[in-house]
Amino acid sequence: MAVNLAAPNPASLHPVPGVRLGITEAGIRKAGRKDLTVLLLDDGAAVGGVFTQNRFCAAPVQVCREHLARVAPERGIRALVINTGNANAGTGEEGLAHARATCAALANLLNIAPEQVLPFSTGVIMEPLPVERLMAGLPAALADAAPSAAQWLRAAQGIMTTDTVPKVFSQQIALGGQQVTITGISKGAGMIRPNMATMLGFVATDAAIAPALLQPLAQRLADASFNRISVDGDTSTNDSFIVIATGQAGNNPITALDAPEGRALTEAMTGVARQLAQAIVRDGEGATKFVTLRIEGGRDAAECRKVAYAIAHSPLVKTAFFASDPNLGRILAAVGYAGIADLDQTKIDLYLDDVPVAAQGGRHPDYREEDGQRVMKQSEFTVRVNLGRGAASDTLWTCDLSHDYVSINADYRS
């Protein structure tokens, strides 16, 4: 059961002019479920993407990187194709051939070049992609393609694997006197410790942006959202995050992200990306707690993130979160082994929400275990650590580790 994450309200969603979505059943892994999605982009759309840093990356990730590097800006990316049920990872040269064949098949149906198509896969690793079934499903996905808000919700459902709730959010802002729409979808619940993004995430806007800005924009959005979450510490082979700008809002094109309108758009798109990223943690496999890790007093943000990830990845800490057990020495131990060589333990303070737990490396004189347990019984709480080393801070979002996480992953392929 997702932690304080309701099913999307269709009335809150907005279509993005210049994007059409089609969803169908191709029988990739199981019959009777939507498992093939296409996003069709009007001519003139600009695309940027960031991908997994796992060196054992999936075939579609490799092909996406190739196509983004090869496609001429004046031609642009015109279509994305996403399958669930099979990751097409650990499949060698055959997997690359299947990913390229998928792009060629969709390109042929759309009368575009194969490098104008980006492929994405998610599901079981080291199983051959049933590419014939995938390609056979493409005409039905294209026939279903429409620009409506309802299609965004159906696409969010269509890319799910172990997710329990579809993840889709929209926002509209005024930009240069024009209304600009931002809508995004994501999927992910396990194998989540992104080094760039989540397993799959797509955020689109109709704002006009200089094409050269899409890549740095994608990196900024990922760094502010998906790069600050962890469910289980495992970096997927298939992590992909794509940012699309169709340019149909009618605003004067943004030519600098740090100009006023560039900052306004980045802030709004970051808000959508954070909602998507946090939804993944809230829907983490077996999660019952949503935990914000706030690390303060670091010398730089990088060492704050290092400490946050040490806490987030500790099975002892995560099982204590699940049990609402204020065995908080586990947190201090994680801080200590985070890899900061000159850390002075006598300067470390620890809080649960506003409850002081440790001061100057030892138990706070006012701390009572019942206060810590009261906080940890909440479905959401904040762990705050002050390192006493400087003025830097950073935030990460994680969840607990429950019995259900083990069951879900033990039974995943059955």
Coordinates of C-alpha atoms in Angstrom, one line a residue:
M1 CA 0.0 0.0 0.0
A2 CA 1.5 3.3 -1.1
V3 CA 2.3 5.8 1.7
N4 CA -0.1 8.7 1.4
L5 CA -0.2 8.4 -2.3
A6 CA -3.7 8.4 -3.8
A7 CA -4.6 7.4 -7.3
P8 CA -4.3 10.4 -9.7
N9 CA -7.3 12.7 -10.1
P10 CA -8.0 12.8 -13.9
A11 CA -9.4 16.3 -13.5
S12 CA -5.9 17.5 -12.3
L13 CA -4.2 16.4 -15.5
H14 CA -3.5 18.5 -18.6
P15 CA -2.5 17.3 -22.1
V16 CA 0.7 18.7 -23.6
P17 CA 0.1 20.2 -27.1
G18 CA 2.4 18.5 -29.5
V19 CA 2.4 15.1 -27.7
R20 CA 0.1 12.2 -28.5
L21 CA 0.1 8.9 -26.6
G22 CA -1.0 5.4 -27.6
I23 CA -1.3 2.4 -25.3
T24 CA -2.0 -1.2 -26.1
E25 CA -1.6 -4.9 -25.1
A26 CA 1.2 -6.6 -26.9
G27 CA 1.6 -9.7 -24.6
I28 CA 5.2 -8.9 -23.8
R29 CA 5.2 -11.0 -20.7
K30 CA 1.6 -11.6 -19.7
A31 CA -1.6 -11.5 -21.6
G32 CA -4.4 -9.1 -20.6
R33 CA -2.4 -6.0 -19.5
K34 CA -1.3 -2.8 -21.2
D35 CA 2.4 -3.2 -21.8
L36 CA 3.3 -1.1 -24.9
T37 CA 3.2 2.7 -25.1
V38 CA 4.2 5.1 -27.7
L39 CA 4.7 8.9 -27.4
L40 CA 4.5 10.7 -30.7
L41 CA 6.0 14.2 -30.9
D42 CA 5.1 16.9 -33.4
D43 CA 7.8 18.2 -35.7
G44 CA 9.8 20.9 -33.9
A45 CA 9.9 19.2 -30.5
A46 CA 13.2 19.2 -28.6
V47 CA 14.4 16.3 -26.3
G48 CA 17.0 15.8 -23.7
G49 CA 17.8 12.7 -21.6
V50 CA 19.9 11.3 -18.8
F51 CA 20.4 7.6 -18.2
T52 CA 21.7 5.1 -15.7
Q53 CA 25.3 5.1 -14.6
N54 CA 25.2 1.3 -14.1
R55 CA 27.9 0.0 -16.4
F56 CA 25.8 -3.0 -17.1
C57 CA 23.2 -0.9 -18.9
A58 CA 20.3 -2.2 -21.0
A59 CA 20.2 -2.4 -24.8
P60 CA 17.6 0.4 -25.0
V61 CA 19.7 2.7 -22.9
Q62 CA 22.6 2.2 -25.3
V63 CA 20.4 2.8 -28.3
C64 CA 18.9 5.9 -26.8
R65 CA 22.3 7.4 -26.2
E66 CA 23.3 6.6 -29.8
H67 CA 20.2 8.2 -31.3
L68 CA 20.3 11.3 -29.1
A69 CA 23.9 11.8 -30.2
R70 CA 23.3 11.1 -33.9
V71 CA 20.0 12.7 -34.8
A72 CA 20.3 16.1 -36.4
P73 CA 18.7 19.0 -34.5
E74 CA 16.6 20.0 -37.5
R75 CA 15.1 16.4 -37.7
G76 CA 14.7 15.8 -34.0
I77 CA 13.3 12.9 -32.0
R78 CA 9.8 12.2 -33.2
A79 CA 8.7 9.1 -31.2
L80 CA 9.3 7.1 -28.0
V81 CA 8.4 3.5 -27.6
I82 CA 8.1 1.9 -24.1
N83 CA 7.5 -1.7 -23.2
T84 CA 7.0 -3.3 -19.8
G85 CA 7.5 -6.9 -18.8
N86 CA 11.0 -7.3 -20.2
A87 CA 14.0 -5.1 -19.5
N88 CA 16.1 -6.2 -22.6
A89 CA 19.1 -6.0 -20.3
G90 CA 21.8 -8.6 -20.1
T91 CA 20.9 -9.7 -23.6
G92 CA 24.1 -8.9 -25.5
E93 CA 24.2 -8.2 -29.2
E94 CA 20.8 -9.8 -29.7
G95 CA 19.3 -7.3 -27.3
L96 CA 20.8 -4.4 -29.2
A97 CA 19.5 -5.8 -32.4
H98 CA 16.0 -6.1 -30.9
A99 CA 16.1 -2.5 -29.7
R100 CA 17.2 -1.3 -33.1
A101 CA 14.6 -3.4 -34.8
T102 CA 11.9 -1.9 -32.6
C103 CA 13.0 1.6 -33.6
A104 CA 13.1 0.7 -37.3
A105 CA 9.7 -0.9 -37.2
L106 CA 8.1 2.2 -35.6
A107 CA 10.0 4.5 -37.9
N108 CA 8.8 2.6 -40.9
L109 CA 5.2 3.0 -39.7
L110 CA 5.7 6.8 -39.1
N111 CA 7.8 7.4 -42.2
I112 CA 10.7 8.8 -40.2
A113 CA 14.3 7.7 -39.6
P114 CA 15.1 5.0 -37.0
E115 CA 17.4 7.4 -35.1
Q116 CA 14.4 9.6 -34.6
V117 CA 12.9 6.9 -32.3
L118 CA 14.0 6.3 -28.6
P119 CA 13.3 2.9 -27.1
F120 CA 12.7 2.1 -23.4
S121 CA 12.2 -1.2 -21.7
T122 CA 11.5 -2.2 -18.1
G123 CA 10.9 -5.6 -16.4
V124 CA 12.9 -8.8 -16.0
I125 CA 16.6 -8.8 -16.8
M126 CA 18.4 -11.4 -18.9
E127 CA 15.4 -12.6 -20.8
P128 CA 15.2 -12.2 -24.6
L129 CA 12.8 -9.4 -25.6
P130 CA 9.9 -10.9 -27.5
V131 CA 10.4 -8.4 -30.3
E132 CA 8.0 -10.0 -32.7
R133 CA 5.1 -9.5 -30.2
L134 CA 6.3 -5.9 -29.6
M135 CA 6.5 -5.0 -33.3
A136 CA 3.1 -6.7 -33.9
G137 CA 1.6 -4.4 -31.3
L138 CA 2.9 -1.1 -32.7
P139 CA 0.0 -0.6 -35.2
A140 CA -2.6 -0.8 -32.4
A141 CA -0.6 1.6 -30.2
L142 CA -0.5 4.1 -33.1
A143 CA -4.2 3.7 -33.8
D144 CA -4.8 4.5 -30.1
A145 CA -2.6 7.6 -30.1
A146 CA -4.4 10.8 -28.9
P147 CA -3.4 14.0 -27.2
S148 CA -5.9 13.9 -24.3
A149 CA -5.2 14.1 -20.6
A150 CA -6.8 10.6 -20.2
Q151 CA -4.1 9.2 -22.4
W152 CA -1.4 10.5 -20.0
L153 CA -3.1 8.5 -17.2
R154 CA -3.4 5.4 -19.3
A155 CA 0.3 5.7 -20.2
A156 CA 1.2 6.0 -16.6
Q157 CA -0.7 2.8 -16.0
G158 CA 0.8 1.1 -19.0
I159 CA 4.4 1.6 -17.9
M160 CA 3.9 0.1 -14.4
T161 CA 5.6 -3.1 -13.2
T162 CA 5.5 -3.6 -9.4
D163 CA 4.0 -0.1 -8.9
T164 CA 0.7 -0.1 -7.1
V165 CA -0.3 3.4 -8.1
P166 CA 0.1 5.1 -11.5
K167 CA 2.4 8.2 -11.2
V168 CA 1.3 11.2 -13.3
F169 CA 1.3 14.9 -12.4
S170 CA 0.5 18.2 -14.2
Q171 CA 1.1 21.9 -13.6
Q172 CA 0.3 25.0 -15.6
I173 CA 2.1 28.4 -15.3
A174 CA 2.0 31.7 -17.0
L175 CA 5.2 32.4 -19.0
G176 CA 5.7 35.5 -21.0
G177 CA 1.9 36.1 -21.0
Q178 CA 1.2 32.6 -22.3
Q179 CA -0.1 29.5 -20.5
V180 CA 2.5 26.7 -20.3
T181 CA 1.6 23.1 -19.5
I182 CA 3.9 20.6 -17.8
T183 CA 2.9 16.9 -17.5
G184 CA 5.0 13.9 -16.5
I185 CA 4.7 10.2 -15.8
S186 CA 7.1 7.8 -14.1
K187 CA 7.3 4.3 -13.0
G188 CA 9.4 2.6 -10.3
A189 CA 9.0 0.9 -6.9
G190 CA 12.1 -1.3 -6.5
M191 CA 15.7 -1.4 -7.8
I192 CA 15.7 2.3 -7.0
R193 CA 18.9 4.2 -6.2
P194 CA 19.2 6.4 -9.3
N195 CA 22.5 8.0 -10.2
M196 CA 20.6 10.2 -12.6
A197 CA 16.9 9.5 -12.7
T198 CA 14.4 6.8 -11.9
M199 CA 13.8 3.6 -13.8
L200 CA 11.6 5.4 -16.3
G201 CA 10.5 9.0 -16.2
F202 CA 9.1 11.4 -18.9
V203 CA 8.3 15.1 -18.4
A204 CA 6.9 17.1 -21.3
T205 CA 6.1 20.8 -21.7
D206 CA 4.7 22.9 -24.5
A207 CA 7.1 25.8 -23.6
A208 CA 9.4 27.0 -26.4
I209 CA 13.0 26.4 -25.3
A210 CA 16.2 26.5 -27.3
P211 CA 17.0 22.9 -28.2
A212 CA 20.5 23.1 -26.9
L213 CA 19.0 23.7 -23.4
L214 CA 17.1 20.4 -23.1
Q215 CA 20.1 18.3 -22.1
P216 CA 21.3 20.6 -19.3
L217 CA 17.6 21.1 -18.2
A218 CA 17.2 17.3 -18.0
Q219 CA 20.3 17.1 -15.8
R220 CA 19.1 19.9 -13.5
L221 CA 15.7 18.3 -13.1
A222 CA 17.2 14.9 -12.3
D223 CA 19.6 16.3 -9.8
A224 CA 16.9 18.1 -8.0
S225 CA 14.5 15.2 -7.9
F226 CA 15.2 11.7 -9.0
N227 CA 18.9 11.9 -7.9
R228 CA 17.6 12.4 -4.3
I229 CA 15.6 9.2 -3.8
S230 CA 16.4 5.6 -2.8
V231 CA 14.1 2.7 -2.1
D232 CA 16.7 -0.1 -1.8
G233 CA 20.1 1.2 -2.9
D234 CA 20.1 -0.8 -6.2
T235 CA 20.8 1.2 -9.4
S236 CA 18.8 -0.2 -12.3
T237 CA 20.2 -1.2 -15.6
N238 CA 17.4 0.7 -17.4
D239 CA 17.2 4.1 -15.7
S240 CA 16.0 6.7 -18.2
F241 CA 14.7 10.2 -17.7
I242 CA 13.5 12.2 -20.8
V243 CA 12.5 15.8 -21.0
I244 CA 10.5 17.0 -24.0
A245 CA 9.6 20.6 -25.1
T246 CA 7.2 20.9 -28.0
G247 CA 7.4 24.7 -28.3
Q248 CA 3.7 25.1 -29.0
A249 CA 2.8 27.4 -26.0
G250 CA 3.5 30.6 -27.9
N251 CA 6.0 32.1 -25.5
N252 CA 9.2 33.8 -26.6
P253 CA 11.7 31.0 -26.8
I254 CA 13.8 30.6 -23.6
T255 CA 17.5 30.9 -24.5
A256 CA 19.0 30.7 -21.0
L257 CA 18.0 28.6 -18.0
D258 CA 19.3 31.2 -15.6
A259 CA 17.2 34.1 -17.1
P260 CA 14.0 35.0 -15.3
E261 CA 11.7 32.9 -17.6
G262 CA 14.2 30.1 -17.7
R263 CA 14.3 29.9 -13.9
A264 CA 10.5 30.1 -13.7
L265 CA 10.1 27.2 -16.1
T266 CA 12.9 25.1 -14.4
E267 CA 11.2 25.7 -11.0
A268 CA 7.8 24.5 -12.3
M269 CA 9.3 21.5 -14.0
T270 CA 11.3 20.6 -11.0
G271 CA 8.1 20.6 -9.0
V272 CA 6.5 18.0 -11.3
A273 CA 9.8 15.9 -11.3
R274 CA 9.9 15.9 -7.5
Q275 CA 6.3 14.8 -7.3
L276 CA 7.1 11.9 -9.6
A277 CA 10.3 11.0 -7.7
Q278 CA 8.7 11.2 -4.3
A279 CA 5.7 9.1 -5.6
I280 CA 8.2 6.3 -6.4
V281 CA 9.5 6.3 -2.8
R282 CA 5.9 6.5 -1.4
D283 CA 5.1 3.4 -3.6
G284 CA 8.4 1.7 -2.8
E285 CA 8.0 -2.1 -2.7
G286 CA 6.4 -2.9 0.6
A287 CA 6.9 0.6 2.0
T288 CA 4.9 1.7 5.0
K289 CA 7.0 4.9 5.9
F290 CA 8.1 7.9 3.8
V291 CA 11.2 9.4 5.4
T292 CA 12.9 12.7 4.6
L293 CA 16.6 12.7 5.3
R294 CA 17.9 16.2 5.9
I295 CA 21.6 16.5 6.3
E296 CA 22.9 19.9 7.4
G297 CA 26.2 21.4 8.5
G298 CA 28.3 19.8 5.8
R299 CA 31.3 21.3 4.0
D300 CA 29.6 20.7 0.7
A301 CA 26.4 19.2 -0.7
A302 CA 28.2 16.1 -2.0
E303 CA 29.2 15.0 1.5
C304 CA 25.7 15.7 2.8
R305 CA 24.3 13.4 0.1
K306 CA 27.0 10.8 1.0
V307 CA 25.7 10.7 4.6
A308 CA 22.1 10.7 3.5
Y309 CA 22.6 7.7 1.3
A310 CA 24.5 5.8 4.0
I311 CA 21.5 6.2 6.2
A312 CA 19.0 5.4 3.4
H313 CA 20.9 2.2 2.4
S314 CA 21.3 0.7 5.9
P315 CA 19.1 -2.4 6.2
L316 CA 19.3 -1.9 10.0
V317 CA 18.1 1.6 9.8
K318 CA 15.4 0.8 7.3
T319 CA 14.0 -2.1 9.4
A320 CA 14.0 0.1 12.5
F321 CA 11.9 2.6 10.5
F322 CA 9.5 -0.2 9.7
A323 CA 9.2 -1.4 13.3
S324 CA 8.9 2.2 14.7
D325 CA 11.9 1.2 16.8
P326 CA 14.0 4.2 18.0
N327 CA 17.2 2.2 17.9
L328 CA 18.8 5.4 16.8
G329 CA 22.4 4.4 17.3
R330 CA 22.0 2.7 13.9
I331 CA 21.6 6.1 12.3
L332 CA 24.7 7.4 14.0
A333 CA 26.7 4.3 13.0
A334 CA 25.6 4.9 9.3
V335 CA 26.8 8.5 9.6
G336 CA 30.1 7.3 10.9
Y337 CA 30.8 4.9 8.0
A338 CA 29.6 7.2 5.3
G339 CA 33.1 7.9 4.2
I340 CA 34.0 11.3 5.7
A341 CA 37.5 10.7 6.9
D342 CA 37.9 13.7 9.2
L343 CA 34.3 13.7 10.6
D344 CA 34.3 14.8 14.3
Q345 CA 31.7 12.8 16.1
T346 CA 31.6 15.3 19.0
K347 CA 29.9 17.9 16.7
I348 CA 27.1 15.7 15.4
D349 CA 23.5 16.4 16.3
L350 CA 20.5 14.2 15.5
Y351 CA 16.8 14.9 15.4
L352 CA 13.6 13.0 14.6
D353 CA 11.3 15.8 13.4
D354 CA 11.8 18.3 16.1
V355 CA 12.7 15.8 18.8
P356 CA 16.4 16.2 19.8
V357 CA 18.0 12.7 20.0
A358 CA 21.7 13.3 20.1
A359 CA 23.8 16.3 20.8
Q360 CA 27.6 16.6 20.3
G361 CA 27.8 12.9 19.5
G362 CA 26.0 11.7 22.6
R363 CA 22.5 11.2 23.8
H364 CA 20.6 14.5 24.3
P365 CA 19.9 15.0 28.0
D366 CA 16.2 15.7 27.2
Y367 CA 15.6 12.7 24.9
R368 CA 13.0 10.2 25.9
E369 CA 12.6 7.0 23.9
E370 CA 8.8 7.3 23.9
D371 CA 9.2 10.6 22.1
G372 CA 11.3 9.0 19.4
Q373 CA 8.9 6.1 19.0
R374 CA 5.9 8.6 18.7
V375 CA 7.6 10.2 15.7
M376 CA 8.6 6.9 14.1
K377 CA 5.1 5.6 14.3
Q378 CA 4.0 8.3 11.9
S379 CA 3.7 7.4 8.2
E380 CA 6.0 10.3 7.4
F381 CA 8.8 11.9 9.4
T382 CA 12.1 13.6 9.0
V383 CA 15.5 12.5 10.2
R384 CA 17.8 15.5 10.5
V385 CA 21.5 15.3 11.1
N386 CA 23.8 18.3 11.6
L387 CA 27.4 17.4 10.9
G388 CA 28.8 20.6 12.5
R389 CA 31.3 21.1 9.6
G390 CA 30.0 24.0 7.5
A391 CA 27.0 25.6 6.0
A392 CA 26.1 23.1 3.2
S393 CA 22.9 21.0 3.3
D394 CA 21.0 18.5 1.2
T395 CA 17.8 16.4 1.3
L396 CA 17.0 12.9 0.2
W397 CA 13.8 10.9 0.4
T398 CA 13.6 7.2 1.3
C399 CA 11.3 4.6 2.8
D400 CA 11.4 1.7 5.2
L401 CA 12.2 -2.0 4.5
S402 CA 9.3 -4.3 5.4
H403 CA 8.5 -8.0 5.2
D404 CA 6.6 -7.3 2.0
Y405 CA 9.7 -6.1 0.2
V406 CA 11.3 -9.5 0.6
S407 CA 8.1 -11.3 -0.5
I408 CA 7.6 -9.0 -3.6
N409 CA 11.1 -9.6 -4.8
A410 CA 11.2 -13.3 -3.9
D411 CA 8.1 -13.8 -6.0
Y412 CA 8.8 -11.3 -8.8
R413 CA 9.3 -13.7 -11.6
S414 CA 6.7 -16.3 -10.6

